[in-house]
């Protein structure tokens, strides 16, 4: 028994995508031209060029097939024994679990009828389907079958023992680095830290913004650091000065760029590795977690022909992700989009992306000067760091370009004072600033172990009601490594610069008066968005308190 239709012709799919407003006719036409050369399916071509997110393509395919799209799933080993990684990867499907007299199967870019025949032949049962994101399904296939046969923690322990006993250094640390990367990818770590202490070396992962201790190594395994430095084209003999480098690795069929940085501590060299996937799953504002009532305002401001839009917040608050989601809203065929980033974390083939190279004298301000000679419509500057970059961004905005950038500051009402400190005149800010998005990321409650409990009196008060309220929390499970959290969502505030606010900026009114004007204009504060997140059971009060504070302005 199959679920859904196999009528997946590219013509009907393209029309559905256009009618849903997910892609433009120009993008489809451009992709068809590329199809003739690259021989890919239209949907894959649209995704590869950055015109369409993988999730949107999967959702539309699910709608076309008449099956449900799922974003989170759990795989049961009792049904996968009859299958193997090569088979599932070739057809892009993954058996999930048994359901009475059928097998629940997650589809990627696979035809339901073909998969139904494979399932019937392998286990003698019918198949019922869910549709998944193509990339997510492929990653799940690679990871599930690999980790089913490779207990990574045990393998790492064995490799550490082997290297520690290897006093002659006959073995390379390459295998340990490979296992470490596999473990990081499995746990969805963004960074790996190798931290020295007096008598050992600690390995920590940053997952969902939090450091998580993984295991410890003896000091004799500092040779791992030397090996990584050599692979990253750094000076392995230099242990007195900080260094930076990068290397490229393939992990479970996915390519990664690893940015490596070292610093010297009292106990030796400390190393941080940032993992950057070559193929990133760029999402739209909807998938990032912005609320529907705010998305329409964001679409309006990001569709303007000129102006400066700033995303603010501390390091790791999702500024780059939001900026790249904004790029996805542009008509990338009809608008010339240029970026200068440090580094390029999300690759969009239809966009001309460049990377800062300070050794060569190529910085944000210098890039902007050259960009203006290339007839741009939209410019993305990774960060406004200095007076020259700020002035150049303002000049580009005032000459009819849409400029997107970020600023490291904690409040939307701190943007104007910061720009003034960078020697930008108040009148210039008022004329060019279109909007400010101030954001943080909070951890989401794990959907696999979510539970309810009665709120404490203090929590009920913060939630704005009397006792008897319930709140959601994660009990901890294998999916979230016992933390109760899995993934992150933004809490934010958006200030659209109205005529009244622009006049106030030009007049350099006090911050309190600016806030009053914003409140009258309907500003929804970060605290209000945070409250909504808790009431909807998306995160916890403890997490809000940790990230932004319960009484933050």
Short mmCIF file of N, CA, C and O in Angstrom, two decimals, residues 265-326:
data_model
loop_
_atom_site.label_atom_id
_atom_site.label_comp_id
_atom_site.label_asym_id
_atom_site.label_seq_id
_atom_site.Cartn_x
_atom_site.Cartn_y
_atom_site.Cartn_z
N UNK A 265 47.77 29.39 26.78
CA UNK A 265 47.30 29.53 28.17
C UNK A 265 48.42 29.11 29.11
O UNK A 265 49.49 28.66 28.68
N UNK A 266 48.15 29.21 30.40
CA UNK A 266 49.17 28.85 31.38
C UNK A 266 49.49 27.36 31.37
O UNK A 266 50.52 26.93 31.88
N UNK A 267 48.57 26.55 30.78
CA UNK A 267 48.78 25.10 30.75
C UNK A 267 49.12 24.58 29.36
O UNK A 267 49.15 23.38 29.14
N UNK A 268 49.35 25.50 28.44
CA UNK A 268 49.69 25.07 27.09
C UNK A 268 48.75 25.66 26.05
O UNK A 268 48.02 26.62 26.31
N UNK A 269 48.76 25.06 24.88
CA UNK A 269 48.02 25.60 23.74
C UNK A 269 46.54 25.16 23.80
O UNK A 269 46.24 24.00 24.03
N UNK A 270 45.69 26.13 23.59
CA UNK A 270 44.25 25.86 23.50
C UNK A 270 43.83 26.00 22.04
O UNK A 270 44.29 26.92 21.35
N UNK A 271 42.94 25.13 21.59
CA UNK A 271 42.53 25.15 20.18
C UNK A 271 41.01 25.15 20.07
O UNK A 271 40.31 24.46 20.83
N UNK A 272 40.51 25.95 19.13
CA UNK A 272 39.07 25.98 18.83
C UNK A 272 38.88 25.69 17.35
O UNK A 272 39.58 26.25 16.50
N UNK A 273 37.95 24.81 17.04
CA UNK A 273 37.65 24.45 15.65
C UNK A 273 36.19 24.79 15.38
O UNK A 273 35.29 24.30 16.09
N UNK A 274 35.93 25.63 14.39
CA UNK A 274 34.57 25.97 13.98
C UNK A 274 34.21 25.15 12.75
O UNK A 274 34.92 25.16 11.76
N UNK A 275 33.09 24.43 12.81
CA UNK A 275 32.65 23.56 11.71
C UNK A 275 31.69 24.32 10.80
O UNK A 275 30.63 24.77 11.26
N UNK A 276 32.04 24.45 9.54
CA UNK A 276 31.20 25.14 8.56
C UNK A 276 30.87 24.16 7.44
O UNK A 276 31.76 23.73 6.69
N UNK A 277 29.60 23.79 7.32
CA UNK A 277 29.19 22.86 6.27
C UNK A 277 29.24 23.55 4.92
O UNK A 277 28.78 24.69 4.77
N UNK A 278 29.78 22.85 3.93
CA UNK A 278 29.87 23.44 2.59
C UNK A 278 28.48 23.66 2.02
O UNK A 278 28.21 24.66 1.37
N UNK A 279 27.58 22.69 2.25
CA UNK A 279 26.20 22.83 1.77
C UNK A 279 25.32 23.05 2.98
O UNK A 279 25.01 22.13 3.73
N UNK A 280 24.91 24.30 3.20
CA UNK A 280 24.11 24.63 4.37
C UNK A 280 22.63 24.66 3.99
O UNK A 280 22.26 25.08 2.90
N UNK A 281 21.81 24.21 4.91
CA UNK A 281 20.37 24.19 4.68
C UNK A 281 19.80 25.55 5.05
O UNK A 281 19.35 25.78 6.17
N UNK A 282 19.84 26.48 4.09
CA UNK A 282 19.37 27.83 4.35
C UNK A 282 17.85 27.87 4.44
O UNK A 282 17.15 27.41 3.54
N UNK A 283 17.35 28.41 5.51
CA UNK A 283 15.91 28.47 5.72
C UNK A 283 15.37 29.87 5.51
O UNK A 283 16.10 30.86 5.55
N UNK A 284 14.05 29.93 5.31
CA UNK A 284 13.37 31.22 5.26
C UNK A 284 13.02 31.66 6.68
O UNK A 284 13.21 30.92 7.64
N UNK A 285 12.50 32.88 6.80
CA UNK A 285 12.14 33.39 8.12
C UNK A 285 11.14 32.48 8.82
O UNK A 285 11.19 32.31 10.03
N UNK A 286 10.23 31.88 8.06
CA UNK A 286 9.24 31.00 8.66
C UNK A 286 9.92 29.82 9.36
O UNK A 286 9.55 29.45 10.47
N UNK A 287 10.90 29.22 8.71
CA UNK A 287 11.56 28.05 9.27
C UNK A 287 12.54 28.42 10.38
O UNK A 287 12.84 27.59 11.24
N UNK A 288 13.03 29.65 10.38
CA UNK A 288 13.92 30.08 11.45
C UNK A 288 13.16 30.29 12.75
O UNK A 288 13.76 30.29 13.83
N UNK A 289 11.84 30.51 12.66
CA UNK A 289 11.04 30.66 13.88
C UNK A 289 10.50 32.05 14.11
O UNK A 289 9.93 32.32 15.17
N UNK A 290 10.65 32.96 13.15
CA UNK A 290 10.04 34.28 13.30
C UNK A 290 8.52 34.14 13.24
O UNK A 290 7.99 33.30 12.51
N UNK A 291 7.83 34.94 14.04
CA UNK A 291 6.38 34.83 14.14
C UNK A 291 5.71 35.36 12.88
O UNK A 291 6.18 36.33 12.27
N UNK A 292 4.57 34.74 12.47
CA UNK A 292 3.91 35.13 11.22
C UNK A 292 3.61 36.61 11.12
O UNK A 292 3.78 37.21 10.05
N UNK A 293 3.18 37.23 12.23
CA UNK A 293 2.82 38.65 12.17
C UNK A 293 4.03 39.54 11.95
O UNK A 293 3.89 40.69 11.51
N UNK A 294 5.23 39.04 12.24
CA UNK A 294 6.44 39.82 12.02
C UNK A 294 7.04 39.57 10.65
O UNK A 294 7.75 40.42 10.11
N UNK A 295 6.76 38.42 10.08
CA UNK A 295 7.35 38.07 8.79
C UNK A 295 6.88 39.01 7.69
O UNK A 295 7.65 39.41 6.82
N UNK A 296 5.60 39.40 7.74
CA UNK A 296 5.09 40.32 6.72
C UNK A 296 5.81 41.66 6.78
O UNK A 296 6.14 42.25 5.74
N UNK A 297 6.12 42.13 8.00
CA UNK A 297 6.86 43.38 8.15
C UNK A 297 8.28 43.24 7.62
O UNK A 297 8.82 44.14 6.96
N UNK A 298 8.90 42.08 7.90
CA UNK A 298 10.25 41.83 7.40
C UNK A 298 10.28 41.75 5.88
O UNK A 298 11.18 42.29 5.23
N UNK A 299 9.29 41.08 5.30
CA UNK A 299 9.23 40.99 3.84
C UNK A 299 9.09 42.36 3.21
O UNK A 299 9.69 42.65 2.17
N UNK A 300 8.33 43.22 3.85
CA UNK A 300 8.13 44.57 3.33
C UNK A 300 9.44 45.36 3.35
O UNK A 300 9.84 45.96 2.36
N UNK A 301 10.13 45.32 4.47
CA UNK A 301 11.33 46.15 4.60
C UNK A 301 12.47 45.60 3.76
O UNK A 301 13.26 46.36 3.19
N UNK A 302 12.58 44.26 3.63
CA UNK A 302 13.67 43.68 2.85
C UNK A 302 13.40 43.74 1.34
O UNK A 302 14.30 43.42 0.55
N UNK A 303 12.21 44.11 0.94
CA UNK A 303 11.91 44.24 -0.49
C UNK A 303 12.11 45.66 -0.99
O UNK A 303 11.92 45.94 -2.17
N UNK A 304 12.50 46.58 -0.10
CA UNK A 304 12.72 47.97 -0.51
C UNK A 304 13.92 48.08 -1.45
O UNK A 304 14.82 47.24 -1.45
N UNK A 305 13.92 49.12 -2.24
CA UNK A 305 15.00 49.30 -3.22
C UNK A 305 16.25 49.91 -2.61
O UNK A 305 17.35 49.79 -3.17
N UNK A 306 16.11 50.58 -1.46
CA UNK A 306 17.28 51.19 -0.83
C UNK A 306 17.06 51.31 0.68
O UNK A 306 15.96 51.10 1.17
N UNK A 307 18.12 51.66 1.38
CA UNK A 307 18.05 51.79 2.83
C UNK A 307 19.06 50.87 3.50
O UNK A 307 19.63 49.97 2.87
N UNK A 308 19.28 51.11 4.79
CA UNK A 308 20.20 50.29 5.58
C UNK A 308 19.40 49.50 6.61
O UNK A 308 18.62 50.07 7.37
N UNK A 309 19.59 48.19 6.63
CA UNK A 309 18.93 47.31 7.60
C UNK A 309 20.02 46.64 8.42
O UNK A 309 20.92 46.01 7.87
N UNK A 310 19.93 46.76 9.74
CA UNK A 310 20.94 46.22 10.63
C UNK A 310 20.35 45.11 11.50
O UNK A 310 19.24 45.26 12.03
N UNK A 311 21.10 44.03 11.66
CA UNK A 311 20.74 42.96 12.60
C UNK A 311 21.75 43.03 13.74
O UNK A 311 22.96 43.02 13.50
N UNK A 312 21.27 43.14 14.96
CA UNK A 312 22.15 43.33 16.11
C UNK A 312 22.04 42.17 17.10
O UNK A 312 21.06 41.42 17.09
N UNK A 313 23.05 42.08 17.95
CA UNK A 313 23.08 41.03 18.96
C UNK A 313 24.51 40.58 19.18
O UNK A 313 25.41 40.91 18.39
N UNK A 314 24.76 39.81 20.23
CA UNK A 314 26.11 39.33 20.51
C UNK A 314 26.55 38.24 19.54
O UNK A 314 25.74 37.75 18.73
N UNK A 315 27.80 37.83 19.61
CA UNK A 315 28.30 36.72 18.81
C UNK A 315 27.48 35.46 19.10
O UNK A 315 27.17 35.16 20.25
N UNK A 316 27.12 34.75 18.03
CA UNK A 316 26.36 33.52 18.20
C UNK A 316 24.87 33.71 18.37
O UNK A 316 24.17 32.77 18.76
N UNK A 317 24.36 34.90 18.05
CA UNK A 317 22.92 35.15 18.21
C UNK A 317 22.14 34.96 16.91
O UNK A 317 20.96 35.27 16.85
N UNK A 318 22.79 34.43 15.87
CA UNK A 318 22.08 34.12 14.63
C UNK A 318 21.98 35.26 13.64
O UNK A 318 21.14 35.20 12.73
N UNK A 319 22.82 36.28 13.78
CA UNK A 319 22.74 37.43 12.88
C UNK A 319 22.99 37.04 11.43
O UNK A 319 22.24 37.45 10.53
N UNK A 320 24.03 36.25 11.18
CA UNK A 320 24.35 35.85 9.80
C UNK A 320 23.23 35.02 9.19
O UNK A 320 22.89 35.17 8.01
N UNK A 321 22.64 34.14 9.99
CA UNK A 321 21.55 33.31 9.49
C UNK A 321 20.36 34.17 9.08
O UNK A 321 19.74 33.95 8.03
N UNK A 322 20.04 35.17 9.89
CA UNK A 322 18.94 36.07 9.56
C UNK A 322 19.24 36.87 8.30
O UNK A 322 18.37 37.04 7.43
N UNK A 323 20.46 37.37 8.17
CA UNK A 323 20.84 38.14 6.98
C UNK A 323 20.73 37.29 5.72
O UNK A 323 20.27 37.77 4.67
N UNK A 324 21.15 36.03 5.81
CA UNK A 324 21.08 35.18 4.63
C UNK A 324 19.64 34.76 4.33
O UNK A 324 19.29 34.54 3.16
N UNK A 325 18.80 34.66 5.34
CA UNK A 325 17.38 34.44 5.09
C UNK A 325 16.80 35.64 4.34
O UNK A 325 15.94 35.48 3.47
N UNK A 326 17.29 36.83 4.67
CA UNK A 326 16.85 38.04 3.97
C UNK A 326 17.29 38.01 2.50
O UNK A 326 16.54 38.45 1.61
#
